[in-house]
Amino acid sequence: MNNWPEGYGRRVLDQVDSTNAEAARIAPGLTGPEWILALRQTAGRGRRGRPWADPVGNFAATLVMRPAETPDRIALRSFVASLALYDAVAAATGRDDLLSLKWPNDVLLNGGKLAGILLESTGMAGQGISHIAIGIGVNLASAPDMAQVEPGATRPVSLFSETGIRIAPQDFLNLLAPAFARYEEQFRTYGFAPIRELWLSRAARLGQVITARTMRNETTGTFETVDETGNIVLSTPKGREVIPAAEIFF
């Protein structure tokens, strides 16, 4: 706890339905950002409402914040969280060479999905966003079977299965929270540009052919870059495609 970031609250729950749901419940009474860690999560969620498997020993936490910013800028915090996760895993393992970042919000270890991020916001019509919840799940102890994930999805892995390293969720939070605070300060001070540059230096499959799938269609092309607003850019036979939201398949 000696390295815990100043100004950030912390609460550890034995069990909760969802840390993002708990964030929504406590947000009105908060005066600053707060981390919520659940040692057991009974109704965890991933992107597009998918269930998030959360066995005992894995990491399930949410950072709840109340930023007074526009929605497009708030959404860029998924990149801030990705970089913080990368650093936390590198600190836990001593091996940053095994890690990469998959757009828009996954951390890969040995090419498999180790962690995911779910950013949600709440607000009233005409009054902007009241708070955001940055939910983070990390397979510290175990990973789901391939049968539990979408066909073609990245293979799930755990920190233990790939490295033999065991780390308690509370100890992992002690690595993650200071890393996030550092990148958050950089983001607030210098904007998205340095965050984007560092994220691209750690990006998985940059310069390679990937497929971006939305609810309506899919686009296959060379992963060219992430632009100044966080969109992924693919070079395709039809030209340059800028995609704001999609699932990425390798």
C-alpha positions as semicolon CSV with decimal commas, in nm:
position;residue;x (nm);y (nm);z (nm)
1;M;0,000;0,000;0,000
2;N;0,303;0,229;0,023
3;N;0,272;0,306;-0,348
4;W;-0,105;0,366;-0,348
5;P;-0,188;0,678;-0,554
6;E;-0,290;0,986;-0,362
7;G;-0,654;1,088;-0,404
8;Y;-0,780;0,742;-0,509
9;G;-1,016;0,552;-0,282
10;R;-1,010;0,176;-0,239
11;R;-1,269;-0,075;-0,124
12;V;-1,237;-0,454;-0,128
13;L;-1,555;-0,665;-0,128
14;D;-1,572;-1,035;-0,052
15;Q;-1,852;-1,075;-0,309
16;V;-2,063;-0,859;-0,538
17;D;-2,283;-0,907;-0,843
18;S;-2,069;-0,685;-1,065
19;T;-1,806;-0,426;-0,980
20;N;-1,942;-0,201;-1,256
21;A;-2,290;-0,232;-1,105
22;E;-2,148;-0,150;-0,763
23;A;-1,975;0,151;-0,917
24;A;-2,310;0,283;-1,038
25;R;-2,458;0,238;-0,691
26;I;-2,185;0,424;-0,503
27;A;-2,098;0,691;-0,762
28;P;-2,347;0,957;-0,637
29;G;-2,177;0,964;-0,297
30;L;-1,816;0,981;-0,413
31;T;-1,600;1,291;-0,404
32;G;-1,308;1,139;-0,597
33;P;-1,206;0,834;-0,801
34;E;-1,239;0,500;-0,626
35;W;-1,126;0,146;-0,697
36;I;-1,366;-0,139;-0,621
37;L;-1,214;-0,488;-0,602
38;A;-1,433;-0,797;-0,570
39;L;-1,280;-1,123;-0,454
40;R;-1,584;-1,296;-0,602
41;Q;-1,809;-1,158;-0,877
42;T;-2,138;-1,343;-0,941
43;A;-2,266;-1,156;-1,249
44;G;-1,963;-1,014;-1,427
45;R;-2,013;-0,873;-1,775
46;G;-1,792;-0,828;-2,077
47;R;-1,846;-0,633;-2,397
48;R;-2,193;-0,639;-2,557
49;G;-2,344;-0,785;-2,241
50;R;-2,156;-1,113;-2,261
51;P;-2,100;-1,293;-1,929
52;W;-1,745;-1,266;-1,793
53;A;-1,621;-1,584;-1,625
54;D;-1,474;-1,500;-1,286
55;P;-1,333;-1,797;-1,092
56;V;-1,189;-1,743;-0,746
57;G;-0,836;-1,607;-0,768
58;N;-0,894;-1,398;-1,079
59;F;-0,902;-1,018;-1,077
60;A;-1,230;-0,825;-1,103
61;A;-1,219;-0,454;-1,031
62;T;-1,370;-0,125;-1,141
63;L;-1,242;0,228;-1,119
64;V;-1,530;0,474;-1,086
65;M;-1,458;0,836;-1,182
66;R;-1,657;1,152;-1,242
67;P;-1,467;1,337;-1,518
68;A;-1,610;1,664;-1,647
69;E;-1,525;1,595;-2,011
70;T;-1,689;1,522;-2,343
71;P;-1,793;1,160;-2,418
72;D;-1,536;1,120;-2,697
73;R;-1,251;1,216;-2,464
74;I;-1,384;1,001;-2,182
75;A;-1,388;0,698;-2,415
76;L;-1,012;0,731;-2,467
77;R;-0,956;0,611;-2,111
78;S;-0,977;0,255;-2,239
79;F;-0,630;0,323;-2,384
80;V;-0,513;0,468;-2,051
81;A;-0,639;0,156;-1,874
82;S;-0,476;-0,073;-2,134
83;L;-0,136;0,084;-2,077
84;A;-0,176;0,061;-1,701
85;L;-0,270;-0,307;-1,728
86;Y;0,030;-0,374;-1,950
87;D;0,261;-0,215;-1,693
88;A;0,100;-0,398;-1,401
89;V;0,139;-0,738;-1,569
90;A;0,496;-0,653;-1,670
91;A;0,572;-0,561;-1,307
92;A;0,416;-0,885;-1,181
93;T;0,608;-1,105;-1,425
94;G;0,921;-0,909;-1,508
95;R;0,846;-0,992;-1,874
96;D;0,709;-0,717;-2,096
97;D;0,832;-0,907;-2,403
98;L;0,540;-1,152;-2,367
99;L;0,273;-0,881;-2,376
100;S;0,083;-0,688;-2,641
101;L;-0,235;-0,479;-2,666
102;K;-0,530;-0,575;-2,885
103;W;-0,758;-0,295;-3,002
104;P;-0,973;-0,172;-2,850
105;N;-0,931;-0,301;-2,495
106;D;-0,762;-0,639;-2,444
107;V;-0,422;-0,732;-2,304
108;L;-0,256;-1,035;-2,464
109;L;-0,002;-1,265;-2,302
110;N;0,184;-1,499;-2,536
111;G;-0,078;-1,406;-2,795
112;G;-0,373;-1,517;-2,578
113;K;-0,630;-1,298;-2,407
114;L;-0,528;-1,233;-2,049
115;A;-0,740;-0,928;-1,964
116;G;-1,029;-0,719;-2,086
117;I;-1,169;-0,374;-2,015
118;L;-1,532;-0,261;-2,011
119;L;-1,590;0,112;-1,998
120;E;-1,943;0,223;-1,913
121;S;-2,089;0,567;-1,850
122;T;-2,405;0,696;-1,687
123;G;-2,577;1,029;-1,718
124;M;-2,910;1,205;-1,747
125;A;-3,049;1,335;-2,076
126;G;-2,919;1,681;-2,147
127;Q;-2,690;1,682;-1,844
128;G;-2,389;1,495;-1,978
129;I;-2,206;1,204;-1,820
130;S;-2,227;1,184;-1,441
131;H;-1,966;0,912;-1,395
132;I;-1,771;0,642;-1,574
133;A;-1,691;0,289;-1,463
134;I;-1,376;0,128;-1,600
135;G;-1,423;-0,243;-1,536
136;I;-1,116;-0,463;-1,558
137;G;-1,098;-0,842;-1,556
138;V;-0,769;-1,033;-1,550
139;N;-0,727;-1,410;-1,564
140;L;-0,472;-1,433;-1,286
141;A;-0,535;-1,791;-1,174
142;S;-0,736;-1,955;-1,452
143;A;-0,891;-1,889;-1,792
144;P;-1,217;-1,995;-1,959
145;D;-1,222;-2,291;-2,197
146;M;-1,232;-2,214;-2,568
147;A;-1,585;-2,356;-2,572
148;Q;-1,696;-2,064;-2,354
149;V;-1,584;-1,791;-2,595
150;E;-1,707;-1,674;-2,934
151;P;-1,594;-1,882;-3,234
152;G;-1,277;-1,731;-3,378
153;A;-1,207;-1,529;-3,064
154;T;-0,859;-1,499;-2,920
155;R;-0,756;-1,794;-2,704
156;P;-0,807;-1,714;-2,332
157;V;-0,501;-1,759;-2,110
158;S;-0,418;-1,702;-1,746
159;L;-0,114;-1,549;-1,585
160;F;-0,048;-1,873;-1,397
161;S;-0,087;-2,102;-1,699
162;E;0,151;-1,898;-1,913
163;T;0,415;-1,795;-1,658
164;G;0,370;-2,010;-1,346
165;I;0,336;-1,692;-1,142
166;R;0,067;-1,658;-0,878
167;I;-0,041;-1,318;-0,753
168;A;-0,335;-1,231;-0,529
169;P;-0,596;-0,988;-0,664
170;Q;-0,519;-0,737;-0,387
171;D;-0,150;-0,742;-0,475
172;F;-0,228;-0,698;-0,844
173;L;-0,443;-0,395;-0,763
174;N;-0,145;-0,246;-0,579
175;L;0,044;-0,261;-0,910
176;L;-0,243;-0,148;-1,132
177;A;-0,370;0,154;-0,939
178;P;-0,041;0,351;-0,938
179;A;0,017;0,266;-1,305
180;F;-0,326;0,400;-1,397
181;A;-0,272;0,715;-1,191
182;R;0,051;0,786;-1,380
183;Y;-0,109;0,750;-1,722
184;E;-0,418;0,942;-1,614
185;E;-0,200;1,234;-1,509
186;Q;-0,018;1,218;-1,843
187;F;-0,351;1,208;-2,029
188;R;-0,488;1,507;-1,840
189;T;-0,169;1,707;-1,888
190;Y;-0,064;1,625;-2,243
191;G;-0,375;1,479;-2,406
192;F;-0,412;1,163;-2,609
193;A;-0,109;1,196;-2,838
194;P;0,157;1,042;-2,608
195;I;-0,089;0,777;-2,489
196;R;-0,165;0,686;-2,851
197;E;0,204;0,670;-2,944
198;L;0,290;0,438;-2,657
199;W;-0,017;0,222;-2,718
200;L;0,081;0,176;-3,084
201;S;0,433;0,072;-2,979
202;R;0,272;-0,216;-2,789
203;A;-0,006;-0,299;-3,038
204;A;-0,072;-0,656;-3,147
205;R;-0,069;-0,727;-3,524
206;L;0,017;-0,371;-3,628
207;G;0,101;-0,384;-3,999
208;Q;-0,067;-0,723;-4,039
209;V;-0,398;-0,833;-4,188
210;I;-0,685;-0,850;-3,938
211;T;-1,066;-0,853;-3,950
212;A;-1,289;-0,594;-3,781
213;R;-1,641;-0,723;-3,724
214;T;-1,937;-0,504;-3,629
215;M;-2,301;-0,598;-3,575
216;R;-2,367;-0,524;-3,945
217;N;-2,057;-0,618;-4,142
218;E;-1,692;-0,710;-4,132
219;T;-1,386;-0,553;-4,286
220;T;-1,056;-0,727;-4,355
221;G;-0,743;-0,523;-4,414
222;T;-0,398;-0,430;-4,293
223;F;-0,392;-0,273;-3,945
224;E;-0,245;0,064;-4,036
225;T;-0,283;0,267;-3,716
226;V;-0,512;0,404;-3,448
227;D;-0,609;0,762;-3,529
228;E;-0,618;1,071;-3,306
229;T;-0,968;0,987;-3,181
230;G;-0,901;0,620;-3,102
231;N;-1,053;0,466;-3,418
232;I;-0,877;0,173;-3,579
233;V;-0,765;0,233;-3,938
234;L;-0,741;-0,051;-4,189
235;S;-0,593;-0,042;-4,534
236;T;-0,822;-0,247;-4,761
237;P;-0,851;-0,313;-5,137
238;K;-1,133;-0,057;-5,136
239;G;-0,924;0,208;-4,964
240;R;-0,863;0,332;-4,612
241;E;-1,134;0,230;-4,364
242;V;-1,176;0,414;-4,032
243;I;-1,370;0,205;-3,781
244;P;-1,486;0,349;-3,446
245;A;-1,610;0,029;-3,285
246;A;-1,569;-0,340;-3,370
247;E;-1,453;-0,680;-3,253
248;I;-1,110;-0,766;-3,389
249;F;-1,022;-1,114;-3,513
250;F;-0,680;-1,245;-3,610
